[in-house]
CSV table of C-alpha atoms in Angstrom, one decimal:
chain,number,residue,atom,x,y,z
A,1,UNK,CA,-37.7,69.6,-27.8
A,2,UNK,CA,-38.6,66.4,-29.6
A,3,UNK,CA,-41.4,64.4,-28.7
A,4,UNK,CA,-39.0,61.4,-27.8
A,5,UNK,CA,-36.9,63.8,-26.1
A,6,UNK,CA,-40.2,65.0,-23.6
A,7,UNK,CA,-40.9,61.5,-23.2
A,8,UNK,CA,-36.8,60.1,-22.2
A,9,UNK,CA,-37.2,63.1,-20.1
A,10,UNK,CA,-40.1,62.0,-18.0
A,11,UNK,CA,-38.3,58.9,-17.5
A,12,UNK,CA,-35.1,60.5,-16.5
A,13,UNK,CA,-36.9,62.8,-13.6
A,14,UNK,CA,-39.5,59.7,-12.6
A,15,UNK,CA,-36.0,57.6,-12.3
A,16,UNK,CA,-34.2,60.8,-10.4
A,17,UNK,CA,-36.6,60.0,-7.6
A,18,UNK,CA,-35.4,56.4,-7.1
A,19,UNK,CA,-32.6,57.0,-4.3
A,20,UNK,CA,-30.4,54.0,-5.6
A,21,UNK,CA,-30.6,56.2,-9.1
A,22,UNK,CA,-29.6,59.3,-8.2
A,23,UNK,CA,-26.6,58.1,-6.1
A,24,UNK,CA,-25.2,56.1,-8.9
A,25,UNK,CA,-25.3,60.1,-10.9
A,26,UNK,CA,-24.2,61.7,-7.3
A,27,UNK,CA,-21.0,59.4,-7.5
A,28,UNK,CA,-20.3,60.5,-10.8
A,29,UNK,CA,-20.9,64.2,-9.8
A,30,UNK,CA,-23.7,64.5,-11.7
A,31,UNK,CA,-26.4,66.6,-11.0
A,32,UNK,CA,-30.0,66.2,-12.5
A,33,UNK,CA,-29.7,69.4,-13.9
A,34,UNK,CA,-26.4,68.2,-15.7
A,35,UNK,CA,-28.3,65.5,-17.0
A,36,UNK,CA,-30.9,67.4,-18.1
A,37,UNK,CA,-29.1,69.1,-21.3
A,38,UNK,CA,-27.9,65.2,-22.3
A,39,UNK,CA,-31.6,64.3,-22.7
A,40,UNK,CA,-31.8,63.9,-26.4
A,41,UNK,CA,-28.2,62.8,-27.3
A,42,UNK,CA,-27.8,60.5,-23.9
A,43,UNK,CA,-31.1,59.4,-23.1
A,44,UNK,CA,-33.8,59.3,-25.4
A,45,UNK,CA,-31.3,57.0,-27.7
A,46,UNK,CA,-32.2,54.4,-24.5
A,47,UNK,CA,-35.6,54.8,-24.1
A,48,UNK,CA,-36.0,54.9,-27.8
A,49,UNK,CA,-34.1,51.3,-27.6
A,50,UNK,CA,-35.9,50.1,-25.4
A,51,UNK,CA,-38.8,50.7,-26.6
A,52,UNK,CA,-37.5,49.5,-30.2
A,53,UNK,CA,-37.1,45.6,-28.2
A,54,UNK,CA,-40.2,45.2,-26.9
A,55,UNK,CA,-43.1,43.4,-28.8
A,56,UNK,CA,-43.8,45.2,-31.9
A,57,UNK,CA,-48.1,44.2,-31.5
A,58,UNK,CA,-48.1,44.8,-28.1
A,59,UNK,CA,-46.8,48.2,-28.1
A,60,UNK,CA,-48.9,49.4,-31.1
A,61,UNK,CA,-52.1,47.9,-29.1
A,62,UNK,CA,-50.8,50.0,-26.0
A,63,UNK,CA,-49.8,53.0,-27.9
A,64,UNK,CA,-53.6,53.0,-29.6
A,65,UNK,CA,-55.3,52.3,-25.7
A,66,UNK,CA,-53.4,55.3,-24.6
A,67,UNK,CA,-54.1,57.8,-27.8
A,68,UNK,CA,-58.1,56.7,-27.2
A,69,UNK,CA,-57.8,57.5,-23.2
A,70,UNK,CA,-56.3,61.0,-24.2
A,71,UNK,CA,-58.2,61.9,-26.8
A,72,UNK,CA,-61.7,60.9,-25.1
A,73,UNK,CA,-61.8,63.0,-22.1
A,74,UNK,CA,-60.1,65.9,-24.0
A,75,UNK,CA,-62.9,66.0,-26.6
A,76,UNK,CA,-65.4,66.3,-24.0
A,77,UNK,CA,-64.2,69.4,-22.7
A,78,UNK,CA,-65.6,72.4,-23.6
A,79,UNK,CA,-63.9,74.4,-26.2
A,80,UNK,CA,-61.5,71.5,-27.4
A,81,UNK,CA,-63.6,70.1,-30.1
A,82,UNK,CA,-63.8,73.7,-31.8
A,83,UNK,CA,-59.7,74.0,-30.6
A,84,UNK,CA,-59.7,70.1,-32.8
A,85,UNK,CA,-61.8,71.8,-35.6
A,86,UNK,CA,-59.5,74.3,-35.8
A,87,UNK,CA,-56.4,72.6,-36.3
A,88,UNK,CA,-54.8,71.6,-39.4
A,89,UNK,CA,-53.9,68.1,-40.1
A,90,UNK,CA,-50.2,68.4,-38.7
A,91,UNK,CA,-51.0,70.0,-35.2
A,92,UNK,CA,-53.3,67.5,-35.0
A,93,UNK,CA,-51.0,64.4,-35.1
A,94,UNK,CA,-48.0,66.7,-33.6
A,95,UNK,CA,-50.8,67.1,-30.2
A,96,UNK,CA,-52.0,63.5,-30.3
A,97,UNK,CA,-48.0,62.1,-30.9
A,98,UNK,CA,-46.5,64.6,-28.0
A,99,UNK,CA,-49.4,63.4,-25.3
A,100,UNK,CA,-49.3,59.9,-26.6
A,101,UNK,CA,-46.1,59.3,-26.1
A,102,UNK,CA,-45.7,61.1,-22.6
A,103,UNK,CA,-48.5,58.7,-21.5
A,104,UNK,CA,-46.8,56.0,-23.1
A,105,UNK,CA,-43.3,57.2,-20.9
A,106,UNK,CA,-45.3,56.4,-17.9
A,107,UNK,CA,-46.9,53.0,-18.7
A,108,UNK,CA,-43.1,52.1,-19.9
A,109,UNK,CA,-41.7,53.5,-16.1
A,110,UNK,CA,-44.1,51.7,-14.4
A,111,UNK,CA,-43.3,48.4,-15.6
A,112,UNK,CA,-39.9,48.8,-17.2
A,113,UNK,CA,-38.9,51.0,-14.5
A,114,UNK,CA,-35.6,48.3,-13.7
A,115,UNK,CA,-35.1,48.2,-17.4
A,116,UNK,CA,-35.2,52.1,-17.8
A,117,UNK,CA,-32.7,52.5,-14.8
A,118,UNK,CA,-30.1,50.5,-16.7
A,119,UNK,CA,-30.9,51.8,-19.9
A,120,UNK,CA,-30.0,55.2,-18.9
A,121,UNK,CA,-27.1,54.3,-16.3
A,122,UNK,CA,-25.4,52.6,-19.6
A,123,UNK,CA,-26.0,55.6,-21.5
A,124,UNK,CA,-24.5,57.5,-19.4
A,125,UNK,CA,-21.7,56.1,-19.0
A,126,UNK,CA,-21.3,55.1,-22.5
A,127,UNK,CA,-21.4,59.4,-22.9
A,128,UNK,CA,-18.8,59.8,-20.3
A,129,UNK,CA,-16.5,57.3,-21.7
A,130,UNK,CA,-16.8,58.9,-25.2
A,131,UNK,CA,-16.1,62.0,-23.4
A,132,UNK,CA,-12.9,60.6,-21.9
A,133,UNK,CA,-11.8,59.4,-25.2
A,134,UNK,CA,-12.6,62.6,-26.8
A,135,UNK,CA,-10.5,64.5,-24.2
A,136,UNK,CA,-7.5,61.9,-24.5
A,137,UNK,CA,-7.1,62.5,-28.1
């Protein structure tokens, strides 16, 4: 699973919790765990987009802030600096990129959260159309 695809996931269950959220799935007949499998072709395209619209500055400040809060308390832990040492160059930015952008994924619920919710209800839907016109044909 992608990194993007962890993060739209986060979103996805954070937004499942929303009762007005998972109704609009429910009258669909969707289940979270029929969502689940769409993640990466269904819903990190939206969270992706979304996160492509907002300010380009902004964001790279944020995702920065966020990468230092990880990192800082991890690398006092015991054992992680040797675990760090350890690493090669590509874990290294594969770890901080996976955990960066989860933590990203919640700053983005907690403020986009209304944003998110459409995003994704417009995927979906977008999908299930496809789906329909696939079917017709």
């Amino acid at each position: 699973m992608s990194t993007y695809t962890k993060a739209a996931s986060f979103v996805l269950d954070t937004l499942w919790e929303d009762d007005d959220f998972r109704d609009y799935f429910y009258n669909l007949d969707a289940e979270l765990a029929d969502l689940g499998p769409l993640t990466q072709i269904v819903f990190e395209p939206a969270y992706l987009a979304l996160k492509a619209g907002l300010d380009d500055t902004a964001l790279q400040m944020l995702e920065a802030q966020v990468t230092t809060d990880l990192l800082t308390p991890l690398y006092r832990r015991p054992g992680f600096r040797e675990m760090w040492e350890q690493w090669d160059s590509q874990t290294r930015q594969d770890f901080i990129d996976e955990q960066s952008e989860l933590q990203l994924a919640k700053l983005l619920i907690q403020v986009y959260d209304r944003q998110l919710d459409a995003a994704y209800r417009a995927a979906y839907a977008s999908y299930l159309a496809q789906q329909e016109t696939r079917h017709k044909k």
